[in-house]
mmCIF file of C-alpha atoms in Angstrom:
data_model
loop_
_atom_site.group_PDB
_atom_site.id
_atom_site.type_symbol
_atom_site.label_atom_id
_atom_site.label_comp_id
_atom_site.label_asym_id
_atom_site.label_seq_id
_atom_site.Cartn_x
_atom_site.Cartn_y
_atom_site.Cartn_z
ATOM 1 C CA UNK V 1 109.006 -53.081 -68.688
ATOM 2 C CA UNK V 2 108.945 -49.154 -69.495
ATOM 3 C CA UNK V 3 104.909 -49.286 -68.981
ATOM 4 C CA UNK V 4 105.076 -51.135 -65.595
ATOM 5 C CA UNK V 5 107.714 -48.501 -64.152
ATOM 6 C CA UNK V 6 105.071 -45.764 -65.471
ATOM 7 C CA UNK V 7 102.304 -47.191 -63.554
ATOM 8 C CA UNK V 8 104.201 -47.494 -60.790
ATOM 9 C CA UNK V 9 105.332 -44.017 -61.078
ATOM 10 C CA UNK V 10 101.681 -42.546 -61.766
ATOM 11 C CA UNK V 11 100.422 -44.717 -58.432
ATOM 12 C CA UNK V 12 103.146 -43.038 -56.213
ATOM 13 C CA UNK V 13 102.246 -39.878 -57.744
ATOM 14 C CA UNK V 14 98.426 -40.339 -56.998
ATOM 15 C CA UNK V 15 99.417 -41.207 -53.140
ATOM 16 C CA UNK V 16 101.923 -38.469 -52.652
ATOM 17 C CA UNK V 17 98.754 -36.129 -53.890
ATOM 18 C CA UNK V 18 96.453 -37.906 -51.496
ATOM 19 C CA UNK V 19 98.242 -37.735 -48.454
ATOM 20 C CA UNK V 20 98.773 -34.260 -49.338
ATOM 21 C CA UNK V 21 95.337 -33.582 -49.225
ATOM 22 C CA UNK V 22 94.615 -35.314 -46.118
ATOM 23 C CA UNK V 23 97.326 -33.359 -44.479
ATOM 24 C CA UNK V 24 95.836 -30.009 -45.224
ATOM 25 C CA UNK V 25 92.168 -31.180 -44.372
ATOM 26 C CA UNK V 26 93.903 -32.405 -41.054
ATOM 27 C CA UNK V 27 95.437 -28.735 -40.563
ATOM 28 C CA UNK V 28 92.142 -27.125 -41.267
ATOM 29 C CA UNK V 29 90.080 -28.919 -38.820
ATOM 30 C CA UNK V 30 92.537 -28.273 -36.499
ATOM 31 C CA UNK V 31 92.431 -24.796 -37.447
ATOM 32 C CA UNK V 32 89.140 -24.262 -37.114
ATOM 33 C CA UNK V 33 89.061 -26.248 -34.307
ATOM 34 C CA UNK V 34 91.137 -23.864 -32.352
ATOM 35 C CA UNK V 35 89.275 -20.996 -33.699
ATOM 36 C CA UNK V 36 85.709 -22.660 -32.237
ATOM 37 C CA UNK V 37 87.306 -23.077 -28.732
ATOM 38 C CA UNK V 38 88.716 -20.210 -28.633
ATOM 39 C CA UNK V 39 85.842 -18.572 -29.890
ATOM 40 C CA UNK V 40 83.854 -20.129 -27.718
ATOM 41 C CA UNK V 41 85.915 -19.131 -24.429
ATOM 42 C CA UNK V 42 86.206 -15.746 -25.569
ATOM 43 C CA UNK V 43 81.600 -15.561 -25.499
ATOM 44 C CA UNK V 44 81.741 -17.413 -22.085
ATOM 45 C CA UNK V 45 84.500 -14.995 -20.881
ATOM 46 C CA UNK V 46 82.340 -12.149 -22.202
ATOM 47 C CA UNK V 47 79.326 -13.626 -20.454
ATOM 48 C CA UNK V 48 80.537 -13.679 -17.284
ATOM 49 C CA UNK V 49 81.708 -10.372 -17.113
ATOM 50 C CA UNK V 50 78.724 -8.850 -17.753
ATOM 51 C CA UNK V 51 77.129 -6.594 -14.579
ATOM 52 C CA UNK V 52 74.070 -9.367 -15.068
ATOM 53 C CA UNK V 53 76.028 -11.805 -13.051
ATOM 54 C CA UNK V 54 76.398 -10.161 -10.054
ATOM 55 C CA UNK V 55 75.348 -10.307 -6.099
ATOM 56 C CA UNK V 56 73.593 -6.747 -5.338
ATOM 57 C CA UNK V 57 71.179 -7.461 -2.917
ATOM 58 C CA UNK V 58 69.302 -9.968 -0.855
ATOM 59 C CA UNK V 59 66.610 -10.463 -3.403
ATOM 60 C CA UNK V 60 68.584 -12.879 -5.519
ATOM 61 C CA UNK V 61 68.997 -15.457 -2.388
ATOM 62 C CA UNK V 62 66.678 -17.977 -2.614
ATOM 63 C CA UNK V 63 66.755 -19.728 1.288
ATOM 64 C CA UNK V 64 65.118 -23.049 1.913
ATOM 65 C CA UNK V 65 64.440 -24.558 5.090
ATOM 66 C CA UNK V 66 62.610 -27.464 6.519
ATOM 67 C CA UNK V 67 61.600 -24.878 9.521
ATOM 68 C CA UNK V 68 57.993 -24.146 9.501
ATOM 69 C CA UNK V 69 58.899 -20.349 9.277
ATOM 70 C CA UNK V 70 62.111 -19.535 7.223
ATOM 71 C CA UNK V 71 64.696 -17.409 8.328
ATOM 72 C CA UNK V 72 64.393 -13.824 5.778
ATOM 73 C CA UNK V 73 66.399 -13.214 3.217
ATOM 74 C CA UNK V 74 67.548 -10.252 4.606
ATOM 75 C CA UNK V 75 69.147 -11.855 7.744
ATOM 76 C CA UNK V 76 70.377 -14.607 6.083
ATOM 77 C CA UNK V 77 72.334 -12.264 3.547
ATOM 78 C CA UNK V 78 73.325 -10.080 6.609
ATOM 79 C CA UNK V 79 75.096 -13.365 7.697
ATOM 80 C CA UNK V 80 77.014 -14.419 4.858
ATOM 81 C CA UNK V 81 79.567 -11.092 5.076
ATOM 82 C CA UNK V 82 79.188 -9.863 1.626
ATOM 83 C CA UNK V 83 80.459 -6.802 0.187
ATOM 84 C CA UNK V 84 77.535 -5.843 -2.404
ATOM 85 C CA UNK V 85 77.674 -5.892 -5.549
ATOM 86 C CA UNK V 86 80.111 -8.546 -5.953
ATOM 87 C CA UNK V 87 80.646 -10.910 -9.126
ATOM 88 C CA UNK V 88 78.720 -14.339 -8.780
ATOM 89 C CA UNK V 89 81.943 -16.028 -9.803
ATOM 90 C CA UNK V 90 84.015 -15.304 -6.992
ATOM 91 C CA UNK V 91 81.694 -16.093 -4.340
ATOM 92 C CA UNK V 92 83.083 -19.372 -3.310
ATOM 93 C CA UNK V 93 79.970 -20.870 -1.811
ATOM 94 C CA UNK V 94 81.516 -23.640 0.580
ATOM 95 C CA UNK V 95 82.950 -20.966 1.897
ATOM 96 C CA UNK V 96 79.941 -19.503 2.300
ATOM 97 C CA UNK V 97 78.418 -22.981 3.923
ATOM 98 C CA UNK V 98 81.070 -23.232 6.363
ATOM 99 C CA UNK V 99 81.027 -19.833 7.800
ATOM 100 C CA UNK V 100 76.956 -20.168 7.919
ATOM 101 C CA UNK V 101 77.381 -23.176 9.608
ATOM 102 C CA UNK V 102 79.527 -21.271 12.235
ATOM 103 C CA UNK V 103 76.450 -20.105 13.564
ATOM 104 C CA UNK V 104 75.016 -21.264 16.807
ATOM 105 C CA UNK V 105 71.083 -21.501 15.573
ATOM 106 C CA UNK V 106 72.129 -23.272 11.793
ATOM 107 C CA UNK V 107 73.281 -27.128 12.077
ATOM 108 C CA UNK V 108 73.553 -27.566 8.106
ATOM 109 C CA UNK V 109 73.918 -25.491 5.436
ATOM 110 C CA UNK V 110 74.513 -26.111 1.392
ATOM 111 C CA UNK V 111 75.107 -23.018 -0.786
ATOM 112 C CA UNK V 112 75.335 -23.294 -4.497
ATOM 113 C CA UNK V 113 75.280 -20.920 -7.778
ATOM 114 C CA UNK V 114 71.981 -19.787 -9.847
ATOM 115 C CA UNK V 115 72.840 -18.789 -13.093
ATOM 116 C CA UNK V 116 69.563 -17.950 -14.343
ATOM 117 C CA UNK V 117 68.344 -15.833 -13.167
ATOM 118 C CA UNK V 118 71.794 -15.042 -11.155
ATOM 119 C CA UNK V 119 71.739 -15.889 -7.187
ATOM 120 C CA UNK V 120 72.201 -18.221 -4.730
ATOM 121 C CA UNK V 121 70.749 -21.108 -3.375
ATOM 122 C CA UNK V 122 71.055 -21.546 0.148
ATOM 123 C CA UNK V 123 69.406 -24.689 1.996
ATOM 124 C CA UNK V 124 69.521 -24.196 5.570
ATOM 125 C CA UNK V 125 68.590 -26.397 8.168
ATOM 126 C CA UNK V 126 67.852 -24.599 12.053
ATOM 127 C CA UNK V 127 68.533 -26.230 15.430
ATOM 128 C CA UNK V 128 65.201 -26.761 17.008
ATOM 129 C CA UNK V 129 65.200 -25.459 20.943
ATOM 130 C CA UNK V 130 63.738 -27.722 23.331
ATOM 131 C CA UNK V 131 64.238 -25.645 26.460
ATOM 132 C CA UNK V 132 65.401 -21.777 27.634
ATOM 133 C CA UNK V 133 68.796 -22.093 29.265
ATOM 134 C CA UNK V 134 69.305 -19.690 32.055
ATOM 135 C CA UNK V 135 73.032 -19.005 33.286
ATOM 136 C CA UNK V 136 73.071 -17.211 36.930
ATOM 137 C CA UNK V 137 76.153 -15.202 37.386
ATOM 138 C CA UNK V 138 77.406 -13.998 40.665
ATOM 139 C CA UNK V 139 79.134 -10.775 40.801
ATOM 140 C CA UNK V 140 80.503 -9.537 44.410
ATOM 141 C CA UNK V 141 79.511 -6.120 45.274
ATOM 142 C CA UNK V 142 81.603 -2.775 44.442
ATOM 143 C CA UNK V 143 79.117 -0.687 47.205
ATOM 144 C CA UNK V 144 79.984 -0.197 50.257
ATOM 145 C CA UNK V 145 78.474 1.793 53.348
ATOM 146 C CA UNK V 146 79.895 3.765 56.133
ATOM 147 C CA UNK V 147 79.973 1.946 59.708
ATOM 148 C CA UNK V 148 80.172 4.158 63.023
ATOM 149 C CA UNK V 149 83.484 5.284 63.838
ATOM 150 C CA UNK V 150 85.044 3.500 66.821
ATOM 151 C CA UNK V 151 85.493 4.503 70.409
ATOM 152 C CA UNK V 152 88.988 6.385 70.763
ATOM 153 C CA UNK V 153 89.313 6.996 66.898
ATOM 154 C CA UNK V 154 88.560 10.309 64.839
ATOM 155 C CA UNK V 155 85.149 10.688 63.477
ATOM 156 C CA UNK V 156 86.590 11.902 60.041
ATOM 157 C CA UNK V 157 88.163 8.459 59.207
ATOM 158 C CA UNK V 158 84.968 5.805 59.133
ATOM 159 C CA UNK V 159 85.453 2.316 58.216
ATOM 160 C CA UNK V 160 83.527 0.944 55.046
ATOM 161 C CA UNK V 161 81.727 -2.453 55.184
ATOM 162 C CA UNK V 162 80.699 -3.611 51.764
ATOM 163 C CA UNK V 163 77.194 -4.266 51.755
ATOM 164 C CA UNK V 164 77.267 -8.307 50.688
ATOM 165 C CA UNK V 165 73.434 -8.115 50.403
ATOM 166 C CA UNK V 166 74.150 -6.659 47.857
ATOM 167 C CA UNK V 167 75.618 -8.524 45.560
ATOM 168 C CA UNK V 168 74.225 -8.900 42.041
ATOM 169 C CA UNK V 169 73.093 -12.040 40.285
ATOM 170 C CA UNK V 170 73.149 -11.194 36.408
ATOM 171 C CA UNK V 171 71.542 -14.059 34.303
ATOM 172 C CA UNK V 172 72.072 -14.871 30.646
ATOM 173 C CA UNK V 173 69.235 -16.129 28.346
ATOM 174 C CA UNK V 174 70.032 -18.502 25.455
ATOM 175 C CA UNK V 175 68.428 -21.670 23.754
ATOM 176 C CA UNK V 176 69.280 -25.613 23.977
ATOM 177 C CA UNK V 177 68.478 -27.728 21.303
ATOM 178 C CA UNK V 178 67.986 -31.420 21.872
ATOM 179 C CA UNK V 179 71.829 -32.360 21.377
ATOM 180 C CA UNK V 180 73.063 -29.977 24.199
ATOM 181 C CA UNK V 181 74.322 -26.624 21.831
ATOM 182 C CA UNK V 182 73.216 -23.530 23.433
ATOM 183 C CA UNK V 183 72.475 -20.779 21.518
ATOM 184 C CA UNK V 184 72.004 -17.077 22.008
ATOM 185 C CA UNK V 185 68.476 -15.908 22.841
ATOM 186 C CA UNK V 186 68.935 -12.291 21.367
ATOM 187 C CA UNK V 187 70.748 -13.691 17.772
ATOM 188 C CA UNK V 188 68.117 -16.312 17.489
ATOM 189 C CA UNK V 189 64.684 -14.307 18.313
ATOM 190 C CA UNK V 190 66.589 -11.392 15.640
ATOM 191 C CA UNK V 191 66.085 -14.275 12.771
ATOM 192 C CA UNK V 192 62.560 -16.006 13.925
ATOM 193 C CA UNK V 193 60.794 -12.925 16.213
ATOM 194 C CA UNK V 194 57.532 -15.499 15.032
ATOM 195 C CA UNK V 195 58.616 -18.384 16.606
ATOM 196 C CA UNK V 196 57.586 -19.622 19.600
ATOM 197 C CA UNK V 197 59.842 -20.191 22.627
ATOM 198 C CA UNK V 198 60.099 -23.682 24.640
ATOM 199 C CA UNK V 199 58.254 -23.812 27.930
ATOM 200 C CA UNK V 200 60.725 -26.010 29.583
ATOM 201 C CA UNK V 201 64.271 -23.969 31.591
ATOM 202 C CA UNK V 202 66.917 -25.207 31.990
ATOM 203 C CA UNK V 203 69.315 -23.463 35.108
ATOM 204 C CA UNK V 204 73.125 -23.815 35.501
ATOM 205 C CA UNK V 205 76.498 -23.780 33.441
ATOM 206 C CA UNK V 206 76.281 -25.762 30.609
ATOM 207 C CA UNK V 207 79.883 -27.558 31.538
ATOM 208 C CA UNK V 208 77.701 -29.258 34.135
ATOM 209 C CA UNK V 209 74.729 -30.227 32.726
ATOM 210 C CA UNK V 210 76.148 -31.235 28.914
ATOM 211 C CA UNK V 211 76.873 -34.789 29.270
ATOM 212 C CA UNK V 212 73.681 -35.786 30.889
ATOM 213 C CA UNK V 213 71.818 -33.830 28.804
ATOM 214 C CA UNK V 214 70.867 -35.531 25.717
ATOM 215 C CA UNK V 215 69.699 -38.847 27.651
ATOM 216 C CA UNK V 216 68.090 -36.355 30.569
ATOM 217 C CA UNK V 217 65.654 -34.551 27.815
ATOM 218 C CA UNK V 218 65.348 -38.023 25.812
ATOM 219 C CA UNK V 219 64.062 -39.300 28.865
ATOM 220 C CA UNK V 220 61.651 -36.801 29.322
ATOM 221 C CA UNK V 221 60.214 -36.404 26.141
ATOM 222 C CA UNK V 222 59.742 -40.022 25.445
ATOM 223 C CA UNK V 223 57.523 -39.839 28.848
ATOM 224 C CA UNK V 224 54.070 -38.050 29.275
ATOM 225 C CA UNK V 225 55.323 -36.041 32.667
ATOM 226 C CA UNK V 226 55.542 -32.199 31.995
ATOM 227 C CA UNK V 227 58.652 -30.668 33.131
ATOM 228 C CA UNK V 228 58.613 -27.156 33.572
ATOM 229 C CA UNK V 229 62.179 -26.397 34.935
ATOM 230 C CA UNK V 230 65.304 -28.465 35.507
ATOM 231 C CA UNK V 231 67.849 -26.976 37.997
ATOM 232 C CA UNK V 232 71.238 -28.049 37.167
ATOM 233 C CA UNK V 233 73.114 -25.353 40.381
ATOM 234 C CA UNK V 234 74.104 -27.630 43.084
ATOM 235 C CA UNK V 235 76.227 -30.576 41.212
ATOM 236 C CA UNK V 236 74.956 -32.961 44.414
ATOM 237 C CA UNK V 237 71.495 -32.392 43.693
ATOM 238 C CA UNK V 238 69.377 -31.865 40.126
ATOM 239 C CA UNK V 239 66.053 -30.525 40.890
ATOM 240 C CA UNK V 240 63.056 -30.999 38.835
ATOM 241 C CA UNK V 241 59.490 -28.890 38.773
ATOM 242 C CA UNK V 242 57.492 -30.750 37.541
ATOM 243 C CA UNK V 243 53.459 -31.360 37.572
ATOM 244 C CA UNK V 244 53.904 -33.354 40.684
ATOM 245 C CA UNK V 245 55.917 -30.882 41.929
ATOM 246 C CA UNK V 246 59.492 -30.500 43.148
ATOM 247 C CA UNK V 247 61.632 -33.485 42.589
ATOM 248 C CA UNK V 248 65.110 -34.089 43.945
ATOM 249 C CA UNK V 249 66.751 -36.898 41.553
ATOM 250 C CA UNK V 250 70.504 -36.331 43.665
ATOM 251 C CA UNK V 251 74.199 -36.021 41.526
ATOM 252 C CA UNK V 252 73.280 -36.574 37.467
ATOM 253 C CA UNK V 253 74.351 -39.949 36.577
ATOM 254 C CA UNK V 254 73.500 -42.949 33.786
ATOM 255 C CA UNK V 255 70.212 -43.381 36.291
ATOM 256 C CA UNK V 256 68.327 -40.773 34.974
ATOM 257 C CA UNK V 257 66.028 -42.300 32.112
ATOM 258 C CA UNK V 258 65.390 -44.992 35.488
ATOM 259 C CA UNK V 259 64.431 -42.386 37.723
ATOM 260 C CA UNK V 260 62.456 -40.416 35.149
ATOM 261 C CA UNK V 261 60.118 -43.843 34.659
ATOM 262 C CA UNK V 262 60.120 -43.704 37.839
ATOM 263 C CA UNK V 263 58.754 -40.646 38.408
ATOM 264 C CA UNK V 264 56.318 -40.948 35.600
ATOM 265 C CA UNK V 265 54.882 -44.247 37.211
ATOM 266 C CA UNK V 266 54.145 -41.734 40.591
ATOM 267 C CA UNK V 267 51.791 -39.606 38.606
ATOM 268 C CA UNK V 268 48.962 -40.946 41.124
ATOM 269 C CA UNK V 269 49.927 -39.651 44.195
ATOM 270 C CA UNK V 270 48.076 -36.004 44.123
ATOM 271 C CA UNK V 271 44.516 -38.650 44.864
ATOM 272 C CA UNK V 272 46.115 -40.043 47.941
ATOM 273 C CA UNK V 273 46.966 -37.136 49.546
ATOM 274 C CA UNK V 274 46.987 -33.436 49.567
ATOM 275 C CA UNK V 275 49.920 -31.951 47.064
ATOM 276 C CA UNK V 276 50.133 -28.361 49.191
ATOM 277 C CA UNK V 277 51.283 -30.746 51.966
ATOM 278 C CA UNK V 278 54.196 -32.458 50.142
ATOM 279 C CA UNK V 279 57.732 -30.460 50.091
ATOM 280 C CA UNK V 280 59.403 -32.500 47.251
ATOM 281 C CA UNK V 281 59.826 -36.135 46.192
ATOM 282 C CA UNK V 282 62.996 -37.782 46.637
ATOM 283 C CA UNK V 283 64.354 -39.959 43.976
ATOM 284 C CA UNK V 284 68.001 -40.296 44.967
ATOM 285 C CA UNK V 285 67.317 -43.621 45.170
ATOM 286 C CA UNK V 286 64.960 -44.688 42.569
ATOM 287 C CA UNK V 287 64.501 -48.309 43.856
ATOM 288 C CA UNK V 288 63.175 -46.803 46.922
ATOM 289 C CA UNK V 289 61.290 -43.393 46.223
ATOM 290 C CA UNK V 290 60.251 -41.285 49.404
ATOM 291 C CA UNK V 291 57.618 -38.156 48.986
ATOM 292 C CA UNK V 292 59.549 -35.659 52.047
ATOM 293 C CA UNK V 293 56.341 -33.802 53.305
ATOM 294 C CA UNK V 294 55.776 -30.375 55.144
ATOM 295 C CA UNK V 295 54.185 -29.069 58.503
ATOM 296 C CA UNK V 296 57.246 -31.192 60.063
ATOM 297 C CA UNK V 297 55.343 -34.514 58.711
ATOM 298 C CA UNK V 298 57.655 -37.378 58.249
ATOM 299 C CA UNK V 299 58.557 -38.811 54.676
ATOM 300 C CA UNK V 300 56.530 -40.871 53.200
ATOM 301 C CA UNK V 301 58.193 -44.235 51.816
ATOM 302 C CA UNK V 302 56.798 -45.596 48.746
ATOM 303 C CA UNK V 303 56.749 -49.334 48.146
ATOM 304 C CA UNK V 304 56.896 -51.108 45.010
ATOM 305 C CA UNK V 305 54.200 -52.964 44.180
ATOM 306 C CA UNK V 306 54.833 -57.021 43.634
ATOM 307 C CA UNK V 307 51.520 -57.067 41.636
ATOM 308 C CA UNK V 308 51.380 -55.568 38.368
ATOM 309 C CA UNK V 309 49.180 -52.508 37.103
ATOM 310 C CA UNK V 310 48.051 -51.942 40.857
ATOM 311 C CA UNK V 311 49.111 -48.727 43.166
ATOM 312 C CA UNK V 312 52.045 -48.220 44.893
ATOM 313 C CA UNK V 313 51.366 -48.277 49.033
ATOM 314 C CA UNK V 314 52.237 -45.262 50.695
ATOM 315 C CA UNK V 315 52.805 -46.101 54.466
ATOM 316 C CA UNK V 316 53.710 -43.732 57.402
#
C-alpha cells in the first residue's frame, strides 16, 4: 500500500513539474512575442519617418490618362493644393480625388500611394469637348453725350442722352462636353495648349439649352450633316448653320432627333436649285418642311415622297 501512495506521489510530482514548464515556455513566447511586434512597429515607425517618404515636387506624380495627350505633371500637382514637402502619410488621397474631381475639365479621378519609389498615382480621366460654348452678355451703356440745349434754357446746363448704340456685348468662351458641363476655355487650354478645339459653337445661356442638349448633339453626331453653329438666343426659335445652310428648327422640344433626320434626308436640295437664293429652311414643322427663299421668292414646300429612296418634290 506504502509503494502505490509513492507512485502516486512521484506521478503528481512529475505533472506539477510539467505544467510548470509549459507555463514558462507559454510566458516566453509571449514574451518574445511582444518584443517582435513591438519591435517590428518601432522599424515601420522609423521607416516612415524618414525624409525618403515625402511629397517635394511634381516629379514623383505619376498621371495616367486615357486622353491622347496627358495633362503635365506640373499642372496636375498645381491642382491638388499641396504644401511641398509634405509626408506621404498624411496625404489623404480621396481627398485628393474628390477635390480633383471638383474640376470642370476632370470627370474621374483615383489617387493612391507609391511607396517605392515614394509618389502618387493619379488616374485621371478628361471630359472630351464636343463644341465651343459662347455666352453673349449685354451690358447697358455708362457713356453718354451732350444734346443741344433747349430754346429758353441756359446754354451752361445741357442735357445728356446716353448713347444706346453703344452698348457693349461682352462674350464668354468655355467648352461643352457631350453630357452638357461647360467648362472654362482659359483653365482648360492652360492644361492641353496641344489639343485641338471643336469646330462646332454653341450660342446662348446654358440654363436654356441644357436639357435638350444631350439628345440635340446625339442627334447630330449619329447623322452625317455638319453643323457648324447652333444658336440657342431666342427660346422660340433654335437656329442651325449648317452645310445646307441656315435652319430654323422653332422652340427646342423631344422633336429634335425627328427634325435632325429630317434635315439630313434634305441634303439634296443644293442640285435643284441655287443655295445663294435660299434664306433658311424651316423645320418647325418637320412633317411638312418649307425651304423660305430670298429676292422676295415665295417658300418652297417640300413634299414627302410616298415612294421610297426617290426625291422629295419641291413645288412652287
Amino acid at each position: 500500500m506504502a509503494g502505490i501512495l509513492s507512485v502516486a506521489r512521484t506521478n503528481l510530482a512529475q505533472r506539477r513539474q510539467k505544467l510548470r514548464r509549459q507555463r514558462q515556455i507559454k510566458v516566453i513566447q509571449a514574451i518574445w512575442r511582444t518584443v517582435a511586434v513591438t519591435g517590428m512597429a518601432s522599424a515601420l515607425l522609423w521607416v516612415a519617418i524618414q525624409p525618403m517618404w515625402v511629397l517635394k515636387d511634381s516629379q514623383q506624380i505619376v498621371i495616367k490618362s486615357g486622353a491622347k495627350i496627358e495633362p503635365t505633371q506640373k499642372d496636375i500637382y498645381s491642382l491638388l493644393g499641396l504644401s511641398s514637402p509634405q509626408s506621404l502619410w498624411r496625404i489623404e488621397p480621396s481627398v485628393i480625388a474628390d477635390s480633383l474631381k471638383k474640376q470642370p475639365n476632370i470627370a474621374e479621378a483615383t489617387v493612391s500611394r507609391r511607396l517605392f519609389p515614394p509618389g502618387l498615382i493619379i488616374e485621371i480621366q478628361e471630359r472630351v469637348p464636343v463644341a465651343i460654348a459662347q455666352i453673349r452678355k449685354k451690358q447697358p451703356a455708362t457713356s453718354c453725350t451732350d444734346a443741344p440745349s433747349a430754346p429758353g434754357k441756359s446754354a451752361d446746363v445741357k442735357p445728356c442722352v446716353q448713347n444706346n448704340s453703344a452698348a457693349n456685348k461682352q462674350s464668354e468662351l468655355g467648352l461643352l462636353d457631350a453630357s452638357g458641363i461647360w467648362m472654362p476655355m482659359a483653365k482648360y487650354m492652360s492644361m492641353n495648349p496641344q489639343r485641338e478645339l471643336p469646330q462646332m459653337m454653341v450660342i446662348g445661356s446654358p440654363t436654356q439649352y441644357r436639357p435638350f442638349w444631350t439628345q440635340l448633339y446625339e442627334a447630330i453626331r449619329q447623322s452625317s450633316l455638319k453643323v457648324t453653329e447652333i444658336d440657342f438666343q431666342d427660346p422660340t426659335n433654335l437656329i442651325l448653320r449648317t452645310e445646307l445652310g441656315i435652319v430654323h428648327l422653332g422652340s427646342p422640344s423631344n422633336k429634335l432627333p425627328e427634325q435632325i433626320q429630317v434635315l439630313e434626308r434634305m441634303r439634296h436640295l443644293g442640285t435643284q436649285f441655287n443655295p445663294s437664293h435660299m434664306d433658311y429652311i424651316d423645320l418647325k414643322n418637320p412633317a411638312m418642311p418649307l425651304v423660305q427663299l430670298n429676292q422676295k421668292k415665295p417658300a418652297l414646300e417640300i413634299k414627302k415622297s410616298t415612294q421610297p429612296n426617290t426625291k422629295p418634290i419641291l413645288n412652287h
